[in-house]
Tab-separated table of C-alpha atoms in Angstrom:
chain	number	residue	atom	x	y	z
A	1	MET	CA	-11.870	8.306	-1.118
A	2	LYS	CA	-11.103	5.169	-1.183
A	3	GLN	CA	-11.030	1.707	0.948
A	4	ILE	CA	-7.453	0.354	0.557
A	5	THR	CA	-8.319	-2.688	3.004
A	6	LYS	CA	-10.868	-3.401	5.849
A	7	ASP	CA	-10.086	-0.487	7.992
A	8	ILE	CA	-7.659	1.598	5.649
A	9	HIS	CA	-8.484	4.449	3.295
A	10	TYR	CA	-7.442	6.469	1.019
A	11	VAL	CA	-8.327	10.156	1.713
A	12	GLY	CA	-6.006	11.967	-0.593
A	13	VAL	CA	-6.747	14.335	-3.210
A	14	ASN	CA	-5.186	15.987	-6.796
A	15	ASP	CA	-3.795	19.202	-7.816
A	16	ARG	CA	-4.385	19.617	-11.821
A	17	ASN	CA	-3.625	23.237	-11.535
A	18	LYS	CA	0.068	23.473	-10.765
A	19	ASN	CA	2.695	23.784	-13.350
A	20	LEU	CA	5.523	23.087	-11.835
A	21	PHE	CA	6.334	21.260	-8.683
A	22	GLU	CA	8.801	22.967	-6.426
A	23	GLY	CA	8.369	25.567	-8.669
A	24	LEU	CA	11.101	23.645	-10.900
A	25	TRP	CA	9.518	20.571	-12.239
A	26	PRO	CA	6.756	20.216	-14.838
A	27	LEU	CA	3.410	18.266	-14.255
A	28	PRO	CA	1.855	18.338	-17.647
A	29	ASN	CA	-0.514	15.320	-15.849
A	30	GLY	CA	-0.664	16.751	-12.767
A	31	VAL	CA	0.109	15.395	-8.898
A	32	SER	CA	-1.778	13.935	-6.337
A	33	TYR	CA	-1.129	14.186	-2.411
A	34	ASN	CA	-1.728	11.203	-0.858
A	35	SER	CA	-3.278	10.598	2.843
A	36	TYR	CA	-4.663	7.618	4.544
A	37	LEU	CA	-6.873	7.138	7.684
A	38	ILE	CA	-6.852	3.627	9.163
A	39	THR	CA	-9.812	3.404	11.708
A	40	ASP	CA	-9.609	0.921	14.679
A	41	GLU	CA	-9.462	1.165	18.202
A	42	LYS	CA	-8.074	4.343	17.756
A	43	VAL	CA	-7.948	6.353	14.620
A	44	CYS	CA	-4.525	7.125	12.920
A	45	LEU	CA	-4.290	9.710	10.449
A	46	ILE	CA	-0.979	9.169	7.707
A	47	ASP	CA	0.236	12.306	6.636
A	48	THR	CA	-1.756	15.565	5.254
A	49	VAL	CA	-1.971	17.390	2.016
A	50	GLU	CA	-1.226	20.674	0.808
A	51	VAL	CA	-2.862	22.909	2.476
A	52	ASP	CA	-4.807	24.918	-0.433
A	53	PHE	CA	-6.770	21.515	-0.622
A	54	PHE	CA	-7.819	21.364	3.134
A	55	ILE	CA	-11.414	21.965	2.185
A	56	PRO	CA	-11.977	18.889	0.000
A	57	TYR	CA	-9.633	16.600	2.446
A	58	ILE	CA	-11.274	17.350	5.813
A	59	LYS	CA	-14.644	16.064	3.897
A	60	ASN	CA	-12.982	13.177	3.062
A	61	ILE	CA	-12.288	12.403	6.501
A	62	GLN	CA	-15.267	13.169	7.946
A	63	ALA	CA	-17.564	11.304	5.078
A	64	ILE	CA	-15.566	8.085	7.214
A	65	LEU	CA	-15.238	9.290	10.460
A	66	GLY	CA	-18.724	11.227	11.074
A	67	SER	CA	-18.158	12.908	14.770
A	68	ARG	CA	-15.165	10.652	15.622
A	69	PRO	CA	-12.108	12.157	16.171
A	70	VAL	CA	-8.517	11.487	15.095
A	71	ASP	CA	-6.622	9.583	17.549
A	72	TYR	CA	-3.302	10.191	16.372
A	73	LEU	CA	-1.367	11.610	13.133
A	74	VAL	CA	1.896	10.140	11.895
A	75	ILE	CA	4.095	12.686	9.508
A	76	ASN	CA	6.469	10.188	7.672
A	77	HIS	CA	7.481	13.277	5.402
A	78	MET	CA	7.624	17.651	6.371
A	79	GLU	CA	7.661	19.471	3.210
A	80	PRO	CA	4.906	21.288	3.228
A	81	ASP	CA	3.110	19.179	0.469
A	82	HIS	CA	2.537	16.325	2.837
A	83	SER	CA	2.697	18.548	5.755
A	84	GLY	CA	0.843	21.896	5.328
A	85	ALA	CA	-2.427	20.686	6.818
A	86	ILE	CA	-1.158	20.509	9.745
A	87	GLU	CA	-2.168	23.193	11.560
A	88	LEU	CA	-5.840	23.076	10.448
A	89	ILE	CA	-6.342	19.118	11.476
A	90	ARG	CA	-5.458	20.494	15.069
A	91	LYS	CA	-8.152	22.852	14.592
A	92	TYR	CA	-10.597	20.071	13.896
A	93	TYR	CA	-9.022	17.775	15.962
A	94	PRO	CA	-7.605	19.125	19.144
A	95	ASP	CA	-6.602	16.142	21.228
A	96	VAL	CA	-4.412	14.860	18.103
A	97	THR	CA	-1.078	13.398	19.133
A	98	ILE	CA	1.597	14.241	16.465
A	99	ILE	CA	4.077	10.712	15.794
A	100	GLY	CA	7.502	11.784	14.461
A	101	ASN	CA	10.529	11.502	15.214
A	102	LYS	CA	13.398	14.116	16.702
A	103	LYS	CA	14.345	15.627	13.643
A	104	THR	CA	10.152	16.099	12.672
A	105	PHE	CA	9.412	17.508	15.589
A	106	GLY	CA	12.221	20.725	15.222
A	107	MET	CA	10.330	21.416	11.381
A	108	ILE	CA	6.924	21.311	12.751
A	109	GLU	CA	7.851	24.191	15.382
A	110	GLY	CA	9.585	25.843	12.390
A	111	PHE	CA	6.995	25.559	10.316
A	112	TYR	CA	3.934	25.758	12.101
A	113	GLY	CA	4.843	26.744	15.786
A	114	ILE	CA	3.543	23.762	17.429
A	115	ALA	CA	5.420	22.117	20.171
A	116	ASP	CA	2.891	20.276	22.183
A	117	ASN	CA	1.093	17.192	22.390
A	118	LEU	CA	4.005	14.860	20.370
A	119	LYS	CA	4.871	11.645	20.676
A	120	GLU	CA	8.520	10.658	19.260
A	121	VAL	CA	9.357	7.550	17.789
A	122	LYS	CA	12.666	5.613	17.115
A	123	ASN	CA	13.484	3.309	14.726
A	124	GLY	CA	11.944	0.432	15.500
A	125	ASP	CA	9.590	1.536	17.629
A	126	THR	CA	5.540	0.043	17.632
A	127	LEU	CA	2.341	2.080	18.582
A	128	SER	CA	-0.937	-0.302	19.062
A	129	LEU	CA	-3.850	1.033	17.179
A	130	GLY	CA	-6.445	-1.894	18.275
A	131	ALA	CA	-5.865	-4.594	16.104
A	132	HIS	CA	-3.133	-2.748	14.001
A	133	THR	CA	0.318	-2.424	15.317
A	134	LEU	CA	2.397	0.559	13.586
A	135	GLN	CA	5.989	-0.125	13.110
A	136	PHE	CA	8.110	3.183	12.131
A	137	VAL	CA	11.563	2.958	10.564
A	138	LEU	CA	13.992	6.191	10.195
A	139	THR	CA	14.961	6.661	6.534
A	140	PRO	CA	16.880	9.405	6.932
A	141	MET	CA	17.524	11.619	3.699
A	142	VAL	CA	15.003	9.562	1.524
A	143	HIS	CA	15.376	12.540	0.320
A	144	TRP	CA	15.296	15.140	3.814
A	145	PRO	CA	16.940	13.926	7.500
A	146	GLU	CA	13.638	13.462	8.848
A	147	THR	CA	12.155	11.012	6.975
A	148	MET	CA	10.627	7.695	7.921
A	149	VAL	CA	8.193	5.095	6.682
A	150	THR	CA	5.231	3.141	8.554
A	151	LEU	CA	4.737	-0.069	8.366
A	152	ASP	CA	1.352	-1.784	9.722
A	153	THR	CA	1.933	-5.529	10.593
A	154	LEU	CA	-1.701	-6.479	10.356
A	155	THR	CA	-2.034	-5.585	6.680
A	156	ASN	CA	1.532	-5.836	5.708
A	157	THR	CA	1.198	-2.070	4.048
A	158	LEU	CA	3.975	0.455	3.827
A	159	PHE	CA	2.786	3.930	4.211
A	160	SER	CA	6.314	5.164	2.336
A	161	GLY	CA	6.246	9.014	2.606
A	162	ASP	CA	7.886	10.300	-0.950
A	163	ALA	CA	8.926	6.853	-1.472
A	164	PHE	CA	8.119	4.995	-4.635
A	165	GLY	CA	6.143	7.989	-5.759
A	166	CYS	CA	5.174	9.586	-9.011
A	167	PHE	CA	4.105	12.282	-10.453
A	168	GLY	CA	0.407	12.293	-12.485
A	169	ALA	CA	-2.837	12.776	-11.159
A	170	LEU	CA	-5.030	9.769	-10.207
A	171	ASN	CA	-7.851	9.595	-12.383
A	172	GLY	CA	-10.448	7.731	-10.812
A	173	GLY	CA	-8.379	4.780	-9.951
A	174	ILE	CA	-6.182	4.831	-6.764
A	175	ILE	CA	-4.693	1.413	-6.278
A	176	ASP	CA	-2.337	0.574	-9.748
A	177	ALA	CA	-5.258	-3.090	-9.625
A	178	GLU	CA	-7.508	-0.868	-11.348
A	179	ILE	CA	-5.129	1.394	-13.248
A	180	ASN	CA	-3.304	0.901	-16.681
A	181	CYS	CA	-0.151	2.015	-15.116
A	182	ASP	CA	1.695	2.615	-18.217
A	183	THR	CA	2.274	6.516	-18.000
A	184	PHE	CA	3.238	6.397	-14.626
A	185	TRP	CA	6.424	4.573	-14.782
A	186	LEU	CA	8.405	7.155	-17.069
A	187	GLU	CA	6.829	9.870	-14.333
A	188	MET	CA	8.288	7.649	-11.132
A	189	VAL	CA	11.657	7.840	-13.483
A	190	ARG	CA	11.178	11.721	-13.767
A	191	TYR	CA	10.116	11.840	-10.229
A	192	TYR	CA	13.036	9.670	-8.711
A	193	SER	CA	15.887	11.511	-10.717
A	194	ASN	CA	14.482	14.977	-10.213
A	195	ILE	CA	13.498	15.014	-6.874
A	196	VAL	CA	15.260	11.765	-4.766
A	197	GLY	CA	18.622	11.622	-7.442
A	198	LYS	CA	21.148	12.577	-5.216
A	199	TYR	CA	20.552	10.400	-2.599
A	200	GLY	CA	21.193	6.844	-3.740
A	201	THR	CA	23.024	6.032	-1.232
A	202	PRO	CA	20.441	6.748	1.735
A	203	VAL	CA	18.054	4.951	-0.748
A	204	GLN	CA	19.541	2.247	-1.102
A	205	ASN	CA	20.044	1.996	3.324
A	206	ALA	CA	16.508	2.199	3.554
A	207	LEU	CA	15.835	-0.827	0.822
A	208	LYS	CA	17.852	-2.838	3.495
A	209	LYS	CA	15.994	-2.268	5.995
A	210	LEU	CA	13.172	-3.444	4.546
A	211	ALA	CA	14.386	-6.863	2.894
A	212	GLY	CA	12.598	-9.227	3.996
A	213	VAL	CA	9.450	-7.697	5.105
A	214	LYS	CA	6.437	-9.003	3.553
A	215	LEU	CA	4.532	-5.743	1.487
A	216	ASP	CA	0.610	-6.127	0.662
A	217	TYR	CA	0.506	-2.786	-0.390
A	218	ILE	CA	2.671	0.340	-0.743
A	219	CYS	CA	1.275	3.422	0.168
A	220	SER	CA	3.283	6.496	-1.098
A	221	THR	CA	2.414	9.936	-0.634
A	222	HIS	CA	2.359	11.189	-4.478
A	223	GLY	CA	1.040	8.417	-7.222
A	224	PRO	CA	-1.062	5.173	-7.230
A	225	VAL	CA	-1.001	2.828	-4.425
A	226	TRP	CA	1.101	-0.278	-5.219
A	227	HIS	CA	-0.269	-3.384	-4.841
A	228	GLU	CA	0.385	-5.618	-8.013
A	229	HIS	CA	3.210	-3.878	-9.346
A	230	ILE	CA	5.080	-3.501	-5.769
A	231	THR	CA	8.540	-6.181	-7.098
A	232	LYS	CA	8.790	-4.002	-10.124
A	233	VAL	CA	8.513	-0.710	-7.990
A	234	ILE	CA	11.174	-1.867	-5.403
A	235	GLU	CA	13.435	-2.953	-8.047
A	236	LEU	CA	13.124	0.041	-10.008
A	237	TYR	CA	14.242	2.271	-6.765
A	238	ASP	CA	16.671	-0.100	-6.683
A	239	LYS	CA	18.499	0.123	-10.341
A	240	MET	CA	18.168	3.897	-9.873
A	241	SER	CA	19.519	4.421	-6.427
A	242	ARG	CA	23.091	2.116	-7.436
A	243	TYR	CA	22.882	4.388	-10.882
A	244	GLU	CA	22.446	1.423	-12.814
A	245	THR	CA	21.538	2.403	-16.326
A	246	GLU	CA	20.560	0.682	-19.705
A	247	GLU	CA	22.541	0.489	-22.921
A	248	GLY	CA	21.355	4.074	-24.875
A	249	LEU	CA	22.739	7.896	-25.827
A	250	VAL	CA	21.522	10.953	-24.673
A	251	ILE	CA	22.440	14.102	-26.888
A	252	CYS	CA	21.867	17.297	-25.454
A	253	TYR	CA	22.827	20.859	-27.583
A	254	GLY	CA	22.275	24.520	-27.317
A	255	THR	CA	22.207	26.056	-30.620
A	256	MET	CA	21.512	29.997	-31.880
A	257	TYR	CA	22.209	29.408	-35.979
A	258	GLY	CA	21.903	25.865	-36.225
A	259	ASN	CA	25.724	24.425	-36.398
A	260	THR	CA	25.823	23.273	-33.317
A	261	GLU	CA	22.558	20.926	-34.124
A	262	ARG	CA	24.302	20.039	-37.219
A	263	ALA	CA	27.126	18.399	-35.503
A	264	ALA	CA	24.647	17.199	-32.777
A	265	GLU	CA	22.784	15.042	-35.717
A	266	MET	CA	25.985	13.728	-37.525
A	267	ILE	CA	27.028	12.356	-34.364
A	268	ALA	CA	23.466	10.537	-33.254
A	269	ARG	CA	23.846	9.109	-36.957
A	270	ALA	CA	27.244	7.734	-36.401
A	271	ALA	CA	26.335	6.177	-32.927
A	272	SER	CA	22.927	4.675	-34.643
A	273	GLU	CA	24.996	3.284	-37.520
A	274	ALA	CA	27.226	1.883	-35.188
A	275	GLY	CA	24.447	0.003	-33.323
A	276	VAL	CA	23.019	2.078	-30.509
A	277	LYS	CA	19.077	1.562	-31.053
A	278	ASN	CA	18.238	4.438	-27.597
A	279	ILE	CA	19.137	7.334	-28.886
A	280	VAL	CA	17.549	10.810	-27.527
A	281	MET	CA	18.268	13.944	-28.597
A	282	TYR	CA	17.303	17.394	-27.087
A	283	ASN	CA	17.498	20.893	-27.769
A	284	ILE	CA	18.481	22.156	-24.061
A	285	SER	CA	16.711	25.722	-25.017
A	286	LYS	CA	13.505	24.015	-25.918
A	287	THR	CA	12.657	20.728	-23.438
A	288	HIS	CA	12.422	21.272	-19.968
A	289	HIS	CA	15.490	19.947	-18.076
A	290	SER	CA	13.536	17.903	-16.413
A	291	TYR	CA	13.226	15.319	-19.071
A	292	ILE	CA	16.484	15.432	-19.848
A	293	ILE	CA	17.757	14.655	-16.084
A	294	ARG	CA	15.364	11.642	-16.304
A	295	ASP	CA	17.052	10.506	-19.620
A	296	VAL	CA	20.193	10.696	-18.157
A	297	PHE	CA	19.137	8.659	-15.093
A	298	ARG	CA	18.376	5.790	-17.689
A	299	TYR	CA	21.106	5.931	-20.134
A	300	ASN	CA	24.578	5.281	-19.990
A	301	GLY	CA	26.137	7.497	-22.567
A	302	LEU	CA	25.823	11.237	-23.008
A	303	ILE	CA	27.189	13.714	-25.522
A	304	VAL	CA	26.760	17.202	-24.908
A	305	GLY	CA	27.619	20.133	-27.232
A	306	ALA	CA	26.954	24.093	-27.239
A	307	PRO	CA	28.442	27.693	-28.508
A	308	THR	CA	30.519	29.383	-27.182
A	309	TYR	CA	28.200	32.440	-25.525
A	310	ASN	CA	29.569	35.921	-23.588
A	311	ALA	CA	33.276	34.565	-23.774
A	312	GLY	CA	31.826	31.329	-21.908
A	313	LEU	CA	29.395	28.550	-22.207
A	314	TYR	CA	25.943	28.665	-23.881
A	315	HIS	CA	24.061	29.807	-20.520
A	316	GLU	CA	21.781	26.475	-20.719
A	317	MET	CA	23.863	24.121	-20.963
A	318	GLU	CA	25.882	25.860	-18.182
A	319	VAL	CA	22.857	25.665	-16.098
A	320	LEU	CA	22.090	21.742	-17.016
A	321	LEU	CA	25.481	20.943	-16.339
A	322	SER	CA	25.137	22.332	-12.809
A	323	GLU	CA	21.674	20.522	-12.560
A	324	LEU	CA	23.465	16.782	-13.402
A	325	ALA	CA	26.306	18.007	-10.832
A	326	GLY	CA	23.643	18.860	-8.228
A	327	LYS	CA	22.537	15.336	-8.609
A	328	ASP	CA	25.478	13.509	-8.097
A	329	ILE	CA	24.660	10.833	-10.948
A	330	LYS	CA	27.427	8.363	-11.445
A	331	ASN	CA	28.565	5.834	-13.892
A	332	HIS	CA	28.385	7.675	-17.210
A	333	LEU	CA	30.222	7.966	-20.214
A	334	LEU	CA	30.474	11.803	-21.644
A	335	GLY	CA	31.853	13.332	-24.542
A	336	TRP	CA	31.228	16.776	-25.824
A	337	PHE	CA	31.662	19.350	-28.743
A	338	GLY	CA	30.948	22.845	-28.968
A	339	SER	CA	31.317	25.591	-31.580
A	340	TYR	CA	32.043	28.898	-31.950
A	341	ALA	CA	32.812	32.880	-34.310
A	342	TRP	CA	35.498	34.276	-32.524
A	343	ALA	CA	36.669	32.799	-29.249
A	344	GLY	CA	36.584	29.294	-28.789
A	345	LYS	CA	35.633	28.687	-25.042
A	346	ALA	CA	32.741	25.779	-24.732
A	347	VAL	CA	34.683	22.782	-25.143
A	348	GLY	CA	36.877	23.902	-22.586
A	349	ARG	CA	34.963	24.890	-20.269
A	350	ILE	CA	32.652	21.223	-20.511
A	351	ALA	CA	35.775	19.808	-19.916
A	352	GLU	CA	36.221	21.783	-16.429
A	353	TRP	CA	32.568	20.872	-15.855
A	354	ASN	CA	33.456	17.383	-16.343
A	355	GLU	CA	37.208	17.537	-14.060
A	356	HIS	CA	35.857	19.300	-11.270
A	357	HIS	CA	32.275	18.773	-10.941
A	358	LEU	CA	30.616	15.405	-13.320
A	359	HIS	CA	33.674	12.949	-12.883
A	360	TYR	CA	32.215	10.869	-15.739
A	361	THR	CA	34.525	8.622	-17.902
A	362	PRO	CA	35.559	10.854	-21.352
A	363	VAL	CA	34.878	9.246	-24.870
A	364	GLY	CA	36.238	9.989	-27.950
A	365	ASN	CA	38.224	13.332	-29.050
A	366	PRO	CA	36.015	16.467	-27.896
A	367	VAL	CA	35.027	17.965	-31.158
A	368	GLU	CA	35.633	22.370	-31.628
A	369	ILE	CA	34.353	23.694	-34.677
A	370	LYS	CA	35.115	27.539	-35.849
A	371	GLN	CA	32.254	29.643	-37.899
A	372	SER	CA	30.483	26.351	-39.150
A	373	LEU	CA	31.447	22.766	-40.572
A	374	ASP	CA	33.659	21.415	-42.782
A	375	ALA	CA	35.004	18.276	-43.855
A	376	SER	CA	37.584	17.687	-40.926
A	377	THR	CA	35.024	18.577	-38.141
A	378	THR	CA	32.383	16.632	-40.225
A	379	GLU	CA	34.456	13.762	-39.433
A	380	GLN	CA	35.294	14.516	-36.191
A	381	CYS	CA	31.749	14.658	-35.266
A	382	TYR	CA	31.226	11.262	-36.952
A	383	ALA	CA	34.318	9.849	-34.894
A	384	LEU	CA	32.942	11.037	-31.688
A	385	GLY	CA	29.557	9.603	-32.149
A	386	ARG	CA	31.201	5.842	-33.295
A	387	ALA	CA	33.489	5.983	-30.105
A	388	MET	CA	30.644	6.616	-28.338
A	389	ALA	CA	28.382	3.845	-29.689
A	390	GLU	CA	31.696	1.648	-29.174
A	391	ALA	CA	32.019	2.646	-25.324
A	392	ILE	CA	28.469	2.093	-24.497
A	393	LYS	CA	28.497	-1.479	-25.903
A	394	LYS	CA	31.514	-2.178	-24.010
A	395	ASP	CA	30.032	-0.599	-21.215
C-alpha cells in the first residue's frame, strides 16, 4: 500500500514468479499489477489484479477501508491481469457498481458471467465521488478495443490502464520520485514494442485526446506511478507511436556452423568503420526475440541474415520476420544476407518477406554465401555494411 495523494492509495501487487508475460515475453525483473483506491464520499476502486494475487490484494484494500464497502469499480482494461479479480471483488463487495464502456461489458460477461449492476460510460462522461470527479476518455485499440483511461480532475491524476506501463516489479518504491528509474526506461520500450507496438495510430489518437490536460500523476497498471518524469514518459510514447527511431543498426543472424555469424561480424565492422556507433548484434537462436523487437523499435537500420534450412529459411529467422511483420513497424532500412551448402533459398525468402509483409526500404546488395566466405563475398559483406551506414546517417 502507498498513499499517492490525500485520498488516493496504491493497492497493487508484485509478481516475481512468472517467467513469461502473456506466455511470450521474458520477465527477468518481474512485473507489477497496479490497482488504486479513491476514498471520498463514495469509494472507488480502479482496476484489479491477476486473480492469483487476490489474497494480498484484498488485504491491501481492507487495510485502508476496514469494514467500509467499495461503491464503484472502474475497469479501464479487460485483460485478465487487470480484470481477473472482478468475480472475487463482487463476493467481498456484492453491491459494487462496475463502471466501463459498452465493449467492456461484453467482455465482462464473456470472461466472468457478470451482467448486472453495471454502469456504462461514454467518452467524456463524468462521475462524482464527492470532492473527486472522474472523467472517462475512451482510447480504443490501445491496445484492446475496450480500453479507456480515467482522469481524476481534482488531483490531475490519470489512471491510464496499460498505457505508459513497463515491465519490472516495484521494489519498495511506488512513485518515480522515490525510485532510481534507470532500469525502467528500456523496459518501457520493450513493453511498448512487445505489447502495444502494432497500434501506433490509436496511441496517437489517445495522446491527442489528452493533449493540454494538466497531469500531476500518471497511474498505470504496470510499473511506477509517474510524477517527476511525466513529460519524459509522454514524449517516449509519442516517439514510439510515430515509429520515430534513433540512428543505429540492429544485426540479427541465425547460424548453424559459424559461417553466417562471421559474415555478420564483417558487416558490423564495416558499419562501425563508416561511423555508426549504435550497433547491436543478436544470435536469434540465443537471444529472446522480445529484446530484438525492442531494439528494432529503437534504431532505424536492420540487417538480417540466416542459412537456408529445409529448402527454405532458417526457422528462427522465419519466426522473427513474422513477429516484426505482426508489429507493423514502420520507417526502417533493411539489408540482408544468407548462406547455403547446396541450395540457396534464404536470401530469396527474406526478400519475399520484405516485399509482401515488412515493406522496409532495401539498402545495398543482398549477399549470398555458398558454403563459406571467400574474397568476393567478404567484400560484398563489407559493402553491405558501408551501404547501410551511409543510409542510416542520411536517414
